[in-house]
Coordinates of C-alpha atoms in Angstrom, one line a residue:
X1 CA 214.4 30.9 140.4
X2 CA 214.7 28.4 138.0
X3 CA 215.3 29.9 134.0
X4 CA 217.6 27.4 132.3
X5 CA 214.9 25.5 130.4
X6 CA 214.1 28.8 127.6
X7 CA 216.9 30.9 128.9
X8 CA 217.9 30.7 125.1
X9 CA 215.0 33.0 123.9
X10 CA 216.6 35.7 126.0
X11 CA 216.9 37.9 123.5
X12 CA 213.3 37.5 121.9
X13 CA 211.4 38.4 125.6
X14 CA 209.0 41.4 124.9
X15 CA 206.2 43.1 126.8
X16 CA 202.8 41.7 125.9
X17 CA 200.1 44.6 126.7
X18 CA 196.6 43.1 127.3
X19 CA 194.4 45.0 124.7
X20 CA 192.2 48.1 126.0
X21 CA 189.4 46.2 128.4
X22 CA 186.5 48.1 129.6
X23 CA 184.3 46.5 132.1
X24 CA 180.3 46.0 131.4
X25 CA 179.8 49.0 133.2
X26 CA 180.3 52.9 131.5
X27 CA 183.2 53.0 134.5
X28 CA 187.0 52.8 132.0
X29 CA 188.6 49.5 133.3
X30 CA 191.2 50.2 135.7
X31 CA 195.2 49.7 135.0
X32 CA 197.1 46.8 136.4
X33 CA 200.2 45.3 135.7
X34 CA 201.9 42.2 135.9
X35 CA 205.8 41.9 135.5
X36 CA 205.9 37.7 134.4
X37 CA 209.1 36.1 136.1
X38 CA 210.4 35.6 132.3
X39 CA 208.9 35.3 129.6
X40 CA 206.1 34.1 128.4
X41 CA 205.7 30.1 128.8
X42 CA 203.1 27.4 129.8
X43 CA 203.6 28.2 133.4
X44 CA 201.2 31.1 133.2
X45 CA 198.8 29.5 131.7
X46 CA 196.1 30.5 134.5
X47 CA 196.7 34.6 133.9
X48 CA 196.3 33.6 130.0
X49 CA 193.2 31.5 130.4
X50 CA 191.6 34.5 132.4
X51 CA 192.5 37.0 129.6
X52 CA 190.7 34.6 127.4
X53 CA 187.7 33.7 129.0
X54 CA 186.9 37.4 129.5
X55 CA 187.6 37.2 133.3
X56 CA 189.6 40.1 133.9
X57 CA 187.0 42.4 131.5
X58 CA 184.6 41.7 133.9
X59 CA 186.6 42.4 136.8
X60 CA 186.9 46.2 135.4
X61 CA 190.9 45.3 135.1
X62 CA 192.9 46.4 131.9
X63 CA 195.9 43.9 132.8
X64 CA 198.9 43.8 130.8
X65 CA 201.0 41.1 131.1
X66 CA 205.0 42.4 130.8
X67 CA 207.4 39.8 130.2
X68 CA 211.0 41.1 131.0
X69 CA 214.3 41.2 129.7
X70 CA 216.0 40.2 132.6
X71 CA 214.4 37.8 135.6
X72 CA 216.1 39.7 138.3
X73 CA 214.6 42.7 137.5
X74 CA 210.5 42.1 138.2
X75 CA 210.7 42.2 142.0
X76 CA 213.2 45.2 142.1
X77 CA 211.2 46.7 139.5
X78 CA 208.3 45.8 141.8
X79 CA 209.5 47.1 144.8
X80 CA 210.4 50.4 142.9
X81 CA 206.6 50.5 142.2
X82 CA 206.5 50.4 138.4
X83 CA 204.2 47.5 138.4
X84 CA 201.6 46.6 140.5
X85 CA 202.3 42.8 141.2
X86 CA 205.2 40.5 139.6
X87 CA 205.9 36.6 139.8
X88 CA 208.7 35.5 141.3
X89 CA 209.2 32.1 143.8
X90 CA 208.8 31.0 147.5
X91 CA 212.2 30.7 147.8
X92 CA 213.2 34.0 146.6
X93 CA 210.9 35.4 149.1
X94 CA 212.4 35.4 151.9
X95 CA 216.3 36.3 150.3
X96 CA 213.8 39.4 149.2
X97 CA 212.7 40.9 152.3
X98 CA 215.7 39.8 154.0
X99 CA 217.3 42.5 151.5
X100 CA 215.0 45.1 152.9
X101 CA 212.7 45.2 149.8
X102 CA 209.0 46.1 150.7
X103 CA 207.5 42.9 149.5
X104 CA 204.8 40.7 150.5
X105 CA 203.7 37.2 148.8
X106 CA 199.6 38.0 148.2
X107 CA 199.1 35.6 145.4
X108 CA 199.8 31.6 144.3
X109 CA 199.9 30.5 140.6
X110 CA 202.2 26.9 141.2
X111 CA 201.5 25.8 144.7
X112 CA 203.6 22.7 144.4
X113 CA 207.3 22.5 144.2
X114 CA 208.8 21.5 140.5
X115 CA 212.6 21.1 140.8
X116 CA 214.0 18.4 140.9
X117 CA 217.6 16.8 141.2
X118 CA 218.1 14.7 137.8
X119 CA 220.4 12.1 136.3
X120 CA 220.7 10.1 133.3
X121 CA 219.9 6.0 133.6
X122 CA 223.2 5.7 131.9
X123 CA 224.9 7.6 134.8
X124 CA 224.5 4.2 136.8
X125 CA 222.5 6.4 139.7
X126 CA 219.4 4.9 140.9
X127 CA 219.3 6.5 144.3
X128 CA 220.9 9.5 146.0
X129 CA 223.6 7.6 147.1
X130 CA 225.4 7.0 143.9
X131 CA 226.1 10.4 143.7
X132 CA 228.7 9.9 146.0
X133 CA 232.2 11.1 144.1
X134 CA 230.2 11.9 141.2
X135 CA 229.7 16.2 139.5
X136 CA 226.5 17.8 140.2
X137 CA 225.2 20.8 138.0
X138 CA 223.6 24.0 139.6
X139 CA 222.7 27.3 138.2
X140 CA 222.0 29.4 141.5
X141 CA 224.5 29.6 144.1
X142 CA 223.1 29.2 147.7
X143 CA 219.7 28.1 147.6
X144 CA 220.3 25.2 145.4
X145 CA 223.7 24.2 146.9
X146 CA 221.4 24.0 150.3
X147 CA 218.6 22.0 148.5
X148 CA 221.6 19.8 147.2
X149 CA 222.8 19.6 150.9
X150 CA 219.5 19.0 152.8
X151 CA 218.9 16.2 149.9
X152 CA 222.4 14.3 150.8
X153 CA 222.4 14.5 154.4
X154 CA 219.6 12.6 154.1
X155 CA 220.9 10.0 152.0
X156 CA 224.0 9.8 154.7
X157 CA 226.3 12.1 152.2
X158 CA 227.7 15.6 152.7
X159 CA 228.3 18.1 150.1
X160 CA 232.4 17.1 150.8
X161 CA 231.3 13.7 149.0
X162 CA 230.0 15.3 145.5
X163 CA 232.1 18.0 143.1
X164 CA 229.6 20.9 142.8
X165 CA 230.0 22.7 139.3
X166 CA 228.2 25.8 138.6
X167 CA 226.9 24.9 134.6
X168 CA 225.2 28.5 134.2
X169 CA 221.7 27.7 133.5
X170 CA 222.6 25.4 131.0
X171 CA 221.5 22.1 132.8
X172 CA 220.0 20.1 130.2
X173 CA 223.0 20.7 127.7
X174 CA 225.8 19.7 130.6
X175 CA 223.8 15.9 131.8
X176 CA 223.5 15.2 127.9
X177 CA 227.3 16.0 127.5
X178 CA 228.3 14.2 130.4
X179 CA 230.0 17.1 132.2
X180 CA 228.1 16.3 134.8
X181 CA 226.3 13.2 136.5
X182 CA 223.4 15.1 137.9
X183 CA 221.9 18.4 137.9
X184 CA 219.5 20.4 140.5
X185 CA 216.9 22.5 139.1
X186 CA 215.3 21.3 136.3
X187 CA 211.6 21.0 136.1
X188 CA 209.2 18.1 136.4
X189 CA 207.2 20.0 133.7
X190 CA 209.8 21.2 131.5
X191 CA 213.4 19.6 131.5
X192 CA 212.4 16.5 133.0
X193 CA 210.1 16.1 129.9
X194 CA 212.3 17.3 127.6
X195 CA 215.2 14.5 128.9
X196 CA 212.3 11.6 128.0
X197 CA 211.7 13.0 124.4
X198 CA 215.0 12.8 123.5
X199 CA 215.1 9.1 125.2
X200 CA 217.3 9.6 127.8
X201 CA 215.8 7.8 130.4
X202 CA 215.6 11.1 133.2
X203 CA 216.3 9.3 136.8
X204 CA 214.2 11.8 139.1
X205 CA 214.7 12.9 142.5
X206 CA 212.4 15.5 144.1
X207 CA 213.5 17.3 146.7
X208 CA 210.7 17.3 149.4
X209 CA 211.3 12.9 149.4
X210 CA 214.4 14.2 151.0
X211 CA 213.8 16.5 153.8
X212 CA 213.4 19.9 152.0
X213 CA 209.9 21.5 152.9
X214 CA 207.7 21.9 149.8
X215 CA 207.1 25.4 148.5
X216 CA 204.8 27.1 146.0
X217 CA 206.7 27.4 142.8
X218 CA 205.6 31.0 141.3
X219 CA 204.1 33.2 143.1
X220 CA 202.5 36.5 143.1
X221 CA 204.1 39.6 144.9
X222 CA 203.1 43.3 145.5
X223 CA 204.0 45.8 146.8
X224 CA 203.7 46.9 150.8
X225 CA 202.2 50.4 149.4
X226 CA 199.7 48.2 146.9
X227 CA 198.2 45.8 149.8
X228 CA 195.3 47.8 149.6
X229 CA 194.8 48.3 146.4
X230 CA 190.9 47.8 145.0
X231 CA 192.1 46.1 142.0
X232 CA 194.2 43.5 143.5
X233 CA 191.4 41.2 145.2
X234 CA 189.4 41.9 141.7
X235 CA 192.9 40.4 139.7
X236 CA 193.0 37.0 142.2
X237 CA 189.3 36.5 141.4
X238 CA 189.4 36.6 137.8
X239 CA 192.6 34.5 137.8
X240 CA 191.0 32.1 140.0
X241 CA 188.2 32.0 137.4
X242 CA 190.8 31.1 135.0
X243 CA 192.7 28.5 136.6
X244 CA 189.5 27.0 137.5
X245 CA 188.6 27.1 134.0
X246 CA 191.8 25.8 132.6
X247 CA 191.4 22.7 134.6
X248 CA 188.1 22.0 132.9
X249 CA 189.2 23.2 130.0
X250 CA 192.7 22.5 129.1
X251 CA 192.6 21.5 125.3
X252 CA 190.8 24.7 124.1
X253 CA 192.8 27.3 126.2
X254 CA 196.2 25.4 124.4
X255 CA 194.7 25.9 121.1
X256 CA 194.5 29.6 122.1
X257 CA 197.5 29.8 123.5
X258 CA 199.5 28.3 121.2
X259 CA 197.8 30.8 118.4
X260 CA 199.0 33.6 120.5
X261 CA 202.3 32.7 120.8
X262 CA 202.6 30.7 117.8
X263 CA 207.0 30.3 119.1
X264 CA 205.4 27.9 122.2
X265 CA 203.5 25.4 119.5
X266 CA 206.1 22.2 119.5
X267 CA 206.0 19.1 121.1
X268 CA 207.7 20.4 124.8
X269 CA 205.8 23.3 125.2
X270 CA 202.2 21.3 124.6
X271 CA 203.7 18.1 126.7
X272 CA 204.5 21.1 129.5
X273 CA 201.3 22.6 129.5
X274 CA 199.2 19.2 129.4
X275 CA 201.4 18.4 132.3
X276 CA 200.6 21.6 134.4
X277 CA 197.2 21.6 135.0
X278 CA 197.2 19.6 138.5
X279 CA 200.3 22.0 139.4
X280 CA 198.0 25.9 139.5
X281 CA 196.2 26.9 142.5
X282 CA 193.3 26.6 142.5
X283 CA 192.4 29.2 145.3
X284 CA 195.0 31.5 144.3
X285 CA 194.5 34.0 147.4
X286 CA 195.1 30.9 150.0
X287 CA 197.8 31.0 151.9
X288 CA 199.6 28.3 154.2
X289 CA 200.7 29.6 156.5
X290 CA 202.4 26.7 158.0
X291 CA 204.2 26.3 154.5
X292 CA 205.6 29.7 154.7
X293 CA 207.0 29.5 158.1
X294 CA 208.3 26.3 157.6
X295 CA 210.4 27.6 154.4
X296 CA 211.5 30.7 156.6
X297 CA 212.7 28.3 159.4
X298 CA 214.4 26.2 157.0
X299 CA 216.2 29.1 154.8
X300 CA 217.2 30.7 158.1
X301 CA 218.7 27.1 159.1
X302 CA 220.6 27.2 155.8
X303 CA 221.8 30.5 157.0
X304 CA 220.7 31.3 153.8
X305 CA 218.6 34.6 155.7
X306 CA 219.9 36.4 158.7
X307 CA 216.5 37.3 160.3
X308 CA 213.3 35.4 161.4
X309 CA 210.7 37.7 160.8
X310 CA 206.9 36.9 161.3
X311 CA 205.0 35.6 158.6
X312 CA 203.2 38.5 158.0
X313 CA 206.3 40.4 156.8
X314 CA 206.6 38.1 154.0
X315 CA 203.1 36.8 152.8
X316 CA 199.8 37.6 153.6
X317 CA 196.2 37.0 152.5
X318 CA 194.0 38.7 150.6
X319 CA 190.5 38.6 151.1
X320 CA 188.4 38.3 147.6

């Protein structure tokens, strides 16, 4: 959901094709794509790391990685079945399948929320309640004006007590310039990061303090027809064997990346991706189930879905 903090290198996203893998068996590795929720950045990490390490070679998986040009397009293009999986977010889920599309959660790469709502220390705003009268920022209309809802309520304010202004995914550039007092969406890896470089003292809020229910960040979907697909169990292994390995490992899968996508080597992009390891799933396949009805209760509160459908029409587990 959230694409302001590169949404500037729009124009340079590309497909990145894993190279020809053959498992150690004569048998031809077998196909599999992966649409990426954008393009390519420190948040996949654990799909890199198992390209590296040889994980998905041994699998018998030839996965190509496909970053695309537009980040509304990889669960419609998913759901169209030109890919076999694509990332995409817990809270886009459920807006998803409420929309009809045949689309189940089967994977976790971030199981831990990362927005957050932001200010400056110069703003004056220590807690949620000096936002009271003041602008708040937001890119995506809906979910994050009910974030920025559930968040005040809490604090005793309404959405009447704060001017909402829609800042179009430029979040960072609209706290700097004071166009706003806040902003909802940035990331506690990325933007938040990015505000202490420049020295600007970043005043954090994160949501789930304030009565939102935490969700997994990016996720993997497929498609209905692809639940029983041979190859996807195979893919959560070997990107559970990366994600473990990246944990242990962090320093020399950065030097990797970072050759790789020589664009990503600067001071933000290593200060994300040293910040990210705690964030992947470990167990990629796991599901919480309680998480995911809890999310569906509270979108459908929001009235930001019109049906309550059981859990298994929006995620389920695969067994690897």
């Amino acid at each position: 959901m959230k694409l302001d903090r590169r949404s500037f290198l729009a124009a340079s996203a590309a497909t990145l094709a894993a190279p020809a893998a053959f498992a150690q068996s004569a048998a031809p590795a077998q196909k599999f794509t992966v649409i990426l929720d954008w393009f390519v950045n420190p948040d996949h990490a654990p799909l890199f790391t198992a390209r590296y390490i040889g994980a998905f070679d041994r699998a018998g998986l030839d996965v190509a990685l496909v970053a695309p040009t537009d980040p509304d397009l990889p669960p419609r293009l998913l759901a169209a079945g030109k890919a076999d999986a694509a990332l995409s977010y817990q809270t886009q889920l459920y807006l998803l399948v409420d929309q009809g599309l045949p689309l189940r959660r089967t994977g976790t790469l971030i199981n831990k929320p990362l927005n957050t709502l932001t200010a400056l220390e110069r703003s004056g705003i220590k807690n949620l309640a000096d936002l009271k009268g003041r602008k708040v920022g937001y890119s995506v209309a809906g979910v994050e004006e009910a974030l920025i809802g559930t968040m005040l309520r809490h604090a005793g304010l309404s959405l009447s007590d704060v001017t909402l202004v829609n800042v179009n995914f430029a979040l960072v550039t609209a706290l700097m310039s004071n166009e706003v007092d806040a902003v909802i969406g940035t990331y506690r890896t990325y933007e938040d990061i990015q505000l202490a470089q420049a020295g600007l003292k970043p005043v954090i809020f994160f949501p789930e303090d304030y009565g939102v229910p935490p969700s997994d960040e990016l996720i993997v979907l497929s498609n209905t027809s692809g639940l029983t697909n041979p190859a996807l169990p195979k893919f959560l292994a070997a990107l559970q064997e990366g994600a473990n390995y990246l944990v242990r490992h962090p320093d020399e899968m950065l030097a990797r990346f970072v050759k790789d996508q020589p664009t990503l080597n600067d001071k933000l992009d290593i200060a994300s991706w040293k910040a990210l390891p705690g964030y992947f799933a470990q167990d990629p396949a796991y599901l919480d189930a309680a998480r995911y009805t809890t999310y569906r209760d509270f979108m459908l509160r929001e009235k930001l879905i019109k049906n309550s459908l059981p859990l298994e029409d929006y995620a389920v587990q695969i067994k690897v």
